[in-house]
PDB file of C-alpha atoms and ligand atoms in Angstrom:
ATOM      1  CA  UNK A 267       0.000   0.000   0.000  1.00  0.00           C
ATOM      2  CA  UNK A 268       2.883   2.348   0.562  1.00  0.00           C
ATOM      3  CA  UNK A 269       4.684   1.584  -2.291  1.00  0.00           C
ATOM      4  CA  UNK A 270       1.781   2.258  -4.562  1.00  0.00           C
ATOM      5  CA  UNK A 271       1.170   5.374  -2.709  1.00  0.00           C
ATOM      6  CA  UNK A 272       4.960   6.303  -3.047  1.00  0.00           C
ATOM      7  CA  UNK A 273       4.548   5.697  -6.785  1.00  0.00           C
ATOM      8  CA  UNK A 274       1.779   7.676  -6.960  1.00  0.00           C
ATOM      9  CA  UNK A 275       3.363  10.642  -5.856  1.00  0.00           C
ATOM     10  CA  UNK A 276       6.680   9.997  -7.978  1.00  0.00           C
ATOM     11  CA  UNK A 277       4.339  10.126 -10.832  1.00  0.00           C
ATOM     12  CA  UNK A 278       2.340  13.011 -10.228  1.00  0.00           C
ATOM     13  CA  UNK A 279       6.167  14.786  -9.544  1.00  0.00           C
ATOM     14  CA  UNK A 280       6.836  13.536 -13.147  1.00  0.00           C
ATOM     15  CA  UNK A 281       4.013  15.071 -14.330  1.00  0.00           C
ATOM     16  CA  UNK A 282       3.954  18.793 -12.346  1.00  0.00           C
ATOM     17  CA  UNK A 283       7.576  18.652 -13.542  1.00  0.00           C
ATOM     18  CA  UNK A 284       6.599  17.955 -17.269  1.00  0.00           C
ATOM     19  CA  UNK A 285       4.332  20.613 -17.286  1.00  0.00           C
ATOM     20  CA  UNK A 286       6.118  22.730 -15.334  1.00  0.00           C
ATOM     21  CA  UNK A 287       9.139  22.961 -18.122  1.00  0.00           C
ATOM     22  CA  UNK A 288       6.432  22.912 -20.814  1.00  0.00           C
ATOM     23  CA  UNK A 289       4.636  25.954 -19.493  1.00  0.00           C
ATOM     24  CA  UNK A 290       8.222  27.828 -19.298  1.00  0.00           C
ATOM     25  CA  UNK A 291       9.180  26.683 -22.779  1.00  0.00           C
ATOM     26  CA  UNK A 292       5.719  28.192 -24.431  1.00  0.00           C
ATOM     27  CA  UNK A 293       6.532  31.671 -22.083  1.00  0.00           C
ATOM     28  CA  UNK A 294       9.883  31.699 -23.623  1.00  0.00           C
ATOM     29  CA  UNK A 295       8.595  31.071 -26.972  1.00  0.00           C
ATOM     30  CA  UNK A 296       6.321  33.400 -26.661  1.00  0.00           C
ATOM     31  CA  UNK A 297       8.697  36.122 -25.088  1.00  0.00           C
ATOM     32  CA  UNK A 298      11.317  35.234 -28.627  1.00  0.00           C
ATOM     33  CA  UNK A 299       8.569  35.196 -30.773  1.00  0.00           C
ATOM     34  CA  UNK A 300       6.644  38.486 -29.835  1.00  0.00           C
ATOM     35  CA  UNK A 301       8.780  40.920 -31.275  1.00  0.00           C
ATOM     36  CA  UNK A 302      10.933  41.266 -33.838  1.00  0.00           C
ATOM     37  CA  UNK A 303      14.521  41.801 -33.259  1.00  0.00           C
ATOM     38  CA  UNK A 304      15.910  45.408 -32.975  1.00  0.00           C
ATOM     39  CA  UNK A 305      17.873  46.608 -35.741  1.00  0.00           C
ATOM     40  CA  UNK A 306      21.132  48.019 -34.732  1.00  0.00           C
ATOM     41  CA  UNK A 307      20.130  51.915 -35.598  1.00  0.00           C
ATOM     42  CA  UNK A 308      16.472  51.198 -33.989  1.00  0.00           C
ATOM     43  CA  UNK A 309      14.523  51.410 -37.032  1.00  0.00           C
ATOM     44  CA  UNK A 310      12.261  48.682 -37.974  1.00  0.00           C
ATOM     45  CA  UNK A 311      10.925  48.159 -41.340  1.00  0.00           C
ATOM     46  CA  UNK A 312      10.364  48.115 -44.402  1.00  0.00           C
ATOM     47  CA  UNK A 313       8.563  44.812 -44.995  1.00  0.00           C
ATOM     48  CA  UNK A 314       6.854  43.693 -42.189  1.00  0.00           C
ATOM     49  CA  UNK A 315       7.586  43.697 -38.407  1.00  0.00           C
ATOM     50  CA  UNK A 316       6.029  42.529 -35.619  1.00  0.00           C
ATOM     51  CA  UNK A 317       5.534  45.311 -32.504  1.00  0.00           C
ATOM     52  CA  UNK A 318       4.997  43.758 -28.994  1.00  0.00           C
ATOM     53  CA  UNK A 319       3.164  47.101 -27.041  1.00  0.00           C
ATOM     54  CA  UNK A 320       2.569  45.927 -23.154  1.00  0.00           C
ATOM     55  CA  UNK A 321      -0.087  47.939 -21.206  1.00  0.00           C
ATOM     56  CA  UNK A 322       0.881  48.064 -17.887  1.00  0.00           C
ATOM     57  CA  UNK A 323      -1.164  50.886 -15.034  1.00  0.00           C
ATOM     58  CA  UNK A 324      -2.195  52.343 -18.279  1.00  0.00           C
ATOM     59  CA  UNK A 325       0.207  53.063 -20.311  1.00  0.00           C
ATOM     60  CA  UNK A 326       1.964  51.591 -23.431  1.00  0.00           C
ATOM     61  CA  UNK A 327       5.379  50.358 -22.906  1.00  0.00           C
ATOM     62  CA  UNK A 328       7.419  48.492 -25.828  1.00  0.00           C
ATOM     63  CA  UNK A 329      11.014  46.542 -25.653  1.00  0.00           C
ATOM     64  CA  UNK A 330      12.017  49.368 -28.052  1.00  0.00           C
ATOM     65  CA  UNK A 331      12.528  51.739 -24.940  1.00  0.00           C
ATOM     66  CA  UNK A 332      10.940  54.856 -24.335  1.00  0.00           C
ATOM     67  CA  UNK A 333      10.487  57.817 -27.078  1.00  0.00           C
ATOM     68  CA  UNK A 334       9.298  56.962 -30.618  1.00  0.00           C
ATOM     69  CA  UNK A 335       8.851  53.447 -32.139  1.00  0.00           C
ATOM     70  CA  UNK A 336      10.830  54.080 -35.286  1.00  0.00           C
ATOM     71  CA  UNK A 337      10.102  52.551 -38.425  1.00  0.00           C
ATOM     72  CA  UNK A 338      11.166  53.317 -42.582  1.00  0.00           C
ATOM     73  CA  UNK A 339       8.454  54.186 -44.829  1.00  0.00           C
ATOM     74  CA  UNK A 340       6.395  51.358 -46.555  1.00  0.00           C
ATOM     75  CA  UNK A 341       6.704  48.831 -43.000  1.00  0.00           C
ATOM     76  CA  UNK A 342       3.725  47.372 -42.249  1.00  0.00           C
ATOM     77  CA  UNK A 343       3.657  46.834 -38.379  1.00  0.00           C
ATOM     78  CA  UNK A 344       1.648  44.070 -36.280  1.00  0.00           C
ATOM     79  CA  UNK A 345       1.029  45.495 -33.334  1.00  0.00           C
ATOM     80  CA  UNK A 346       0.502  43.333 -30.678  1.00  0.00           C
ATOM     81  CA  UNK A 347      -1.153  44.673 -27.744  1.00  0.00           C
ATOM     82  CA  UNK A 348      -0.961  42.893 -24.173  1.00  0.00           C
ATOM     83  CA  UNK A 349      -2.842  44.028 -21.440  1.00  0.00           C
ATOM     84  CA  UNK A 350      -1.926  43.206 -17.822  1.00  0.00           C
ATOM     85  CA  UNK A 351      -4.564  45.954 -16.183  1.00  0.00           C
ATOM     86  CA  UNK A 352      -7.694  44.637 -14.650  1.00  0.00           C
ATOM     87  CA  UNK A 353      -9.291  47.108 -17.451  1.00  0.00           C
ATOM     88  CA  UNK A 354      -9.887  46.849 -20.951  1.00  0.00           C
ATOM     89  CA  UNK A 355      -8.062  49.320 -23.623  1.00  0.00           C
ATOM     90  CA  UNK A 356      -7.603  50.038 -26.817  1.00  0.00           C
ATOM     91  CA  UNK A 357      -5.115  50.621 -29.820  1.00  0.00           C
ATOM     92  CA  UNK A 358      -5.871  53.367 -32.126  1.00  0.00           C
ATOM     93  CA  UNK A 359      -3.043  53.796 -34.597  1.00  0.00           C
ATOM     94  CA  UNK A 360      -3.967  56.948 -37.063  1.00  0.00           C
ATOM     95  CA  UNK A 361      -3.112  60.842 -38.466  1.00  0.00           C
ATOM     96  CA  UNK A 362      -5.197  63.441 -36.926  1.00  0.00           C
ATOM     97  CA  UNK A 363      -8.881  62.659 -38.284  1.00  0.00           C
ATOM     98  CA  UNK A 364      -8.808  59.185 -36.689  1.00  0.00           C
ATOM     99  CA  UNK A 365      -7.776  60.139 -33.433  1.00  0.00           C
ATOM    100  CA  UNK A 366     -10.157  63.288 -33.077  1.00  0.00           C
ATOM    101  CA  UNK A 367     -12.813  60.749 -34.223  1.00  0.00           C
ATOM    102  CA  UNK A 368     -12.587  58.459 -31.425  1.00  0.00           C
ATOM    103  CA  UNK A 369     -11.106  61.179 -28.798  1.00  0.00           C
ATOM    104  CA  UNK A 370     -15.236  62.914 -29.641  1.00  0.00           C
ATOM    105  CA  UNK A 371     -16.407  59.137 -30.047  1.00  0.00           C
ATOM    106  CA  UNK A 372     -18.494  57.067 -27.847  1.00  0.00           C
ATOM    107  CA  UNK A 373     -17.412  53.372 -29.209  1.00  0.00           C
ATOM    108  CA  UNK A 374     -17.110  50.985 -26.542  1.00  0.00           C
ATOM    109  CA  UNK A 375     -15.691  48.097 -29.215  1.00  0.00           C
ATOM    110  CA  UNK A 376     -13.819  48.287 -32.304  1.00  0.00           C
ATOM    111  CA  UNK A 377     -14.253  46.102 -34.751  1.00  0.00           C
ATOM    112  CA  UNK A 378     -11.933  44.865 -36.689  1.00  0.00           C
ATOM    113  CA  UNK A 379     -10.084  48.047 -38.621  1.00  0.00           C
ATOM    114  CA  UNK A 380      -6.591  47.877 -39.387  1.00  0.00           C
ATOM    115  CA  UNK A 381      -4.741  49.797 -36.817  1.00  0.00           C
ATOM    116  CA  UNK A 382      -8.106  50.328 -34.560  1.00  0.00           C
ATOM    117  CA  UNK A 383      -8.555  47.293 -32.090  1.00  0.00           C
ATOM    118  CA  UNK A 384      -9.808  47.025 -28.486  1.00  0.00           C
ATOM    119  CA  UNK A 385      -8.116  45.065 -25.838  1.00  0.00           C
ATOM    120  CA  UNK A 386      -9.573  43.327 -23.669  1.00  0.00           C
ATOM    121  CA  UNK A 387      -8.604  43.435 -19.851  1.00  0.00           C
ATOM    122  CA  UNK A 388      -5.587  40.981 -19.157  1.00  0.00           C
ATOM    123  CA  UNK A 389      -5.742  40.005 -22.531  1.00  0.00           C
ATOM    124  CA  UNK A 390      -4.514  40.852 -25.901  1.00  0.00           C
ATOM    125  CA  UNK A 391      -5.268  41.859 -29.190  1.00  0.00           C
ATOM    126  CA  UNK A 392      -3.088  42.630 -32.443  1.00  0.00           C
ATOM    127  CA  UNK A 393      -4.007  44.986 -35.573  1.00  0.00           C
ATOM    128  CA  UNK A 394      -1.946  45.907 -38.349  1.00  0.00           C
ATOM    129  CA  UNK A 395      -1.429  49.476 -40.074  1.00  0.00           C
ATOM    130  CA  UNK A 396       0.945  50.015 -42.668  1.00  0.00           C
ATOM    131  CA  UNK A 397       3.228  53.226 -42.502  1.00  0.00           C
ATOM    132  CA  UNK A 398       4.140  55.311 -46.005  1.00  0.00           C
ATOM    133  CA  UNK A 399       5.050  58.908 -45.542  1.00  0.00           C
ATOM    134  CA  UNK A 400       7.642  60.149 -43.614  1.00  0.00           C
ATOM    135  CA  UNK A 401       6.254  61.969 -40.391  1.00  0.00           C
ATOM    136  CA  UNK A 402       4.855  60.966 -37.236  1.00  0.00           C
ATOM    137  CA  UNK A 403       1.809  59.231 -36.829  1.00  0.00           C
ATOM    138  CA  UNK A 404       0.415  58.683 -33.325  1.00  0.00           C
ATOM    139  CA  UNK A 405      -1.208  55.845 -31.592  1.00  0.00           C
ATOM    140  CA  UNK A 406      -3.785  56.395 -28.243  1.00  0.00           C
ATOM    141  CA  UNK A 407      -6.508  54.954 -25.747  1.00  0.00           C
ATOM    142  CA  UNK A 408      -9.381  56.945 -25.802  1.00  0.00           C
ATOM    143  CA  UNK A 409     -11.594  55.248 -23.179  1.00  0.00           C
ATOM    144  CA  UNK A 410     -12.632  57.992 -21.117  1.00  0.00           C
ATOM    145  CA  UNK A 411      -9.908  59.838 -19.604  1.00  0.00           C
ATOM    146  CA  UNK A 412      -6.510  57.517 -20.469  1.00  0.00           C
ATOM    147  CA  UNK A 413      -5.238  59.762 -23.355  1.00  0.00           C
ATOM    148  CA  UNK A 414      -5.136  62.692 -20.235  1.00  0.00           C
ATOM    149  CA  UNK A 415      -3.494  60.323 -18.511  1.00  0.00           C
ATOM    150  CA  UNK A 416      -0.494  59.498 -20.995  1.00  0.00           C
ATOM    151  CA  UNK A 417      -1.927  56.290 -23.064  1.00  0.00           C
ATOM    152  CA  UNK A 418      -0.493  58.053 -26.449  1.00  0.00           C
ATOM    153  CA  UNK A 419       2.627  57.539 -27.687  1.00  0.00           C
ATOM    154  CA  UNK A 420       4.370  58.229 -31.756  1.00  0.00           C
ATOM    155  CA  UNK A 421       5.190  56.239 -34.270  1.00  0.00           C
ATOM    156  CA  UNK A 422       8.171  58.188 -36.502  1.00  0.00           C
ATOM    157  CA  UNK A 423       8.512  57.292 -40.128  1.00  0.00           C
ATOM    158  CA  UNK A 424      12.086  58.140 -40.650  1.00  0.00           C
ATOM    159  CA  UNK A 425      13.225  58.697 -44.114  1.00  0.00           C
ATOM    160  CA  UNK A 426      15.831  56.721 -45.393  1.00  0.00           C
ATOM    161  CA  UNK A 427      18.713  59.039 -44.787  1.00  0.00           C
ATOM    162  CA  UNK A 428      21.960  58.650 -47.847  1.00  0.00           C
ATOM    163  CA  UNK A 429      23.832  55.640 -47.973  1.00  0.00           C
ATOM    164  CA  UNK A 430      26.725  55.514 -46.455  1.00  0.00           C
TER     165      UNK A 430
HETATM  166 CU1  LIG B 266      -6.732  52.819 -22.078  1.00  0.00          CU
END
């Protein structure tokens, strides 16, 4: 009786520590595959990147640092959006027109537009929006009163400079 019981629990150690390493493989694939890698002058793009944006006490944070996300013109950008507040959110990636329309705007959910998404609270959400023109173009929250409280943040196109 023992010895079954002893099994029993060698087992189920087997199997928290199987799941255990499984669990931390799929958070470190997940970490590798969120974002893609910096480029050495910190400007993404062209062709298509992928933008890992973390919500966190509401407001955007992204492994790119603080200050602009930079990208070249013609890079189309996946944003992914993950939320660890206790409160939805949402992405709205746009020139001036878009953001004045949802800063005046009432909409609660967004449906699928590309660079307009909502997030949902501790979850996540991606959209896409594809940058041309050199220039900045900003991204916001405009659920009530986040923008005053600093959910904006700029997205430079830089123009390719000379070649060196
Ligand atoms: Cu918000």
């Amino acid at each position: 009786m023992t010895r079954v019981l002893r099994a029993h629990r060698l087992v189920a150690t087997a199997v928290a520590s199987v799941v255990l390493v499984l669990g931390m493989g799929s958070v470190l694939l997940a970490r590798a595959g969120a974002s893609s890698p910096t480029p050495s002058d910190g400007v993404l793009g062209p062709g298509r990147v992928t933008v890992r944006i973390d919500v966190d006490r509401s407001h955007f944070e992204t492994h790119l640092g603080p200050g602009p996300i930079r990208v070249r013109p013609h890079t189309e950008v996946r944003f992914v959006v993950v939320n660890h507040d206790p409160i939805g959110h949402e992405l709205i990636v746009g020139g001036p027109d878009v953001q004045a329309r949802h800063a005046n705007g009432h909409e609660a959910y967004h449906p699928p537009v590309p660079g307009e998404v909502s997030v949902p609270a501790e979850g996540r959400a991606s959209t896409t929006y594809v940058f041309h023109a050199p220039g900045p173009v900003e991204y916001a929250c405009h659920l009530p009163r986040h923008y005053e409280y600093g959910m904006h943040g700029i997205v430079e196109v830089v123009a390719d400079g000379p070649a060196r």
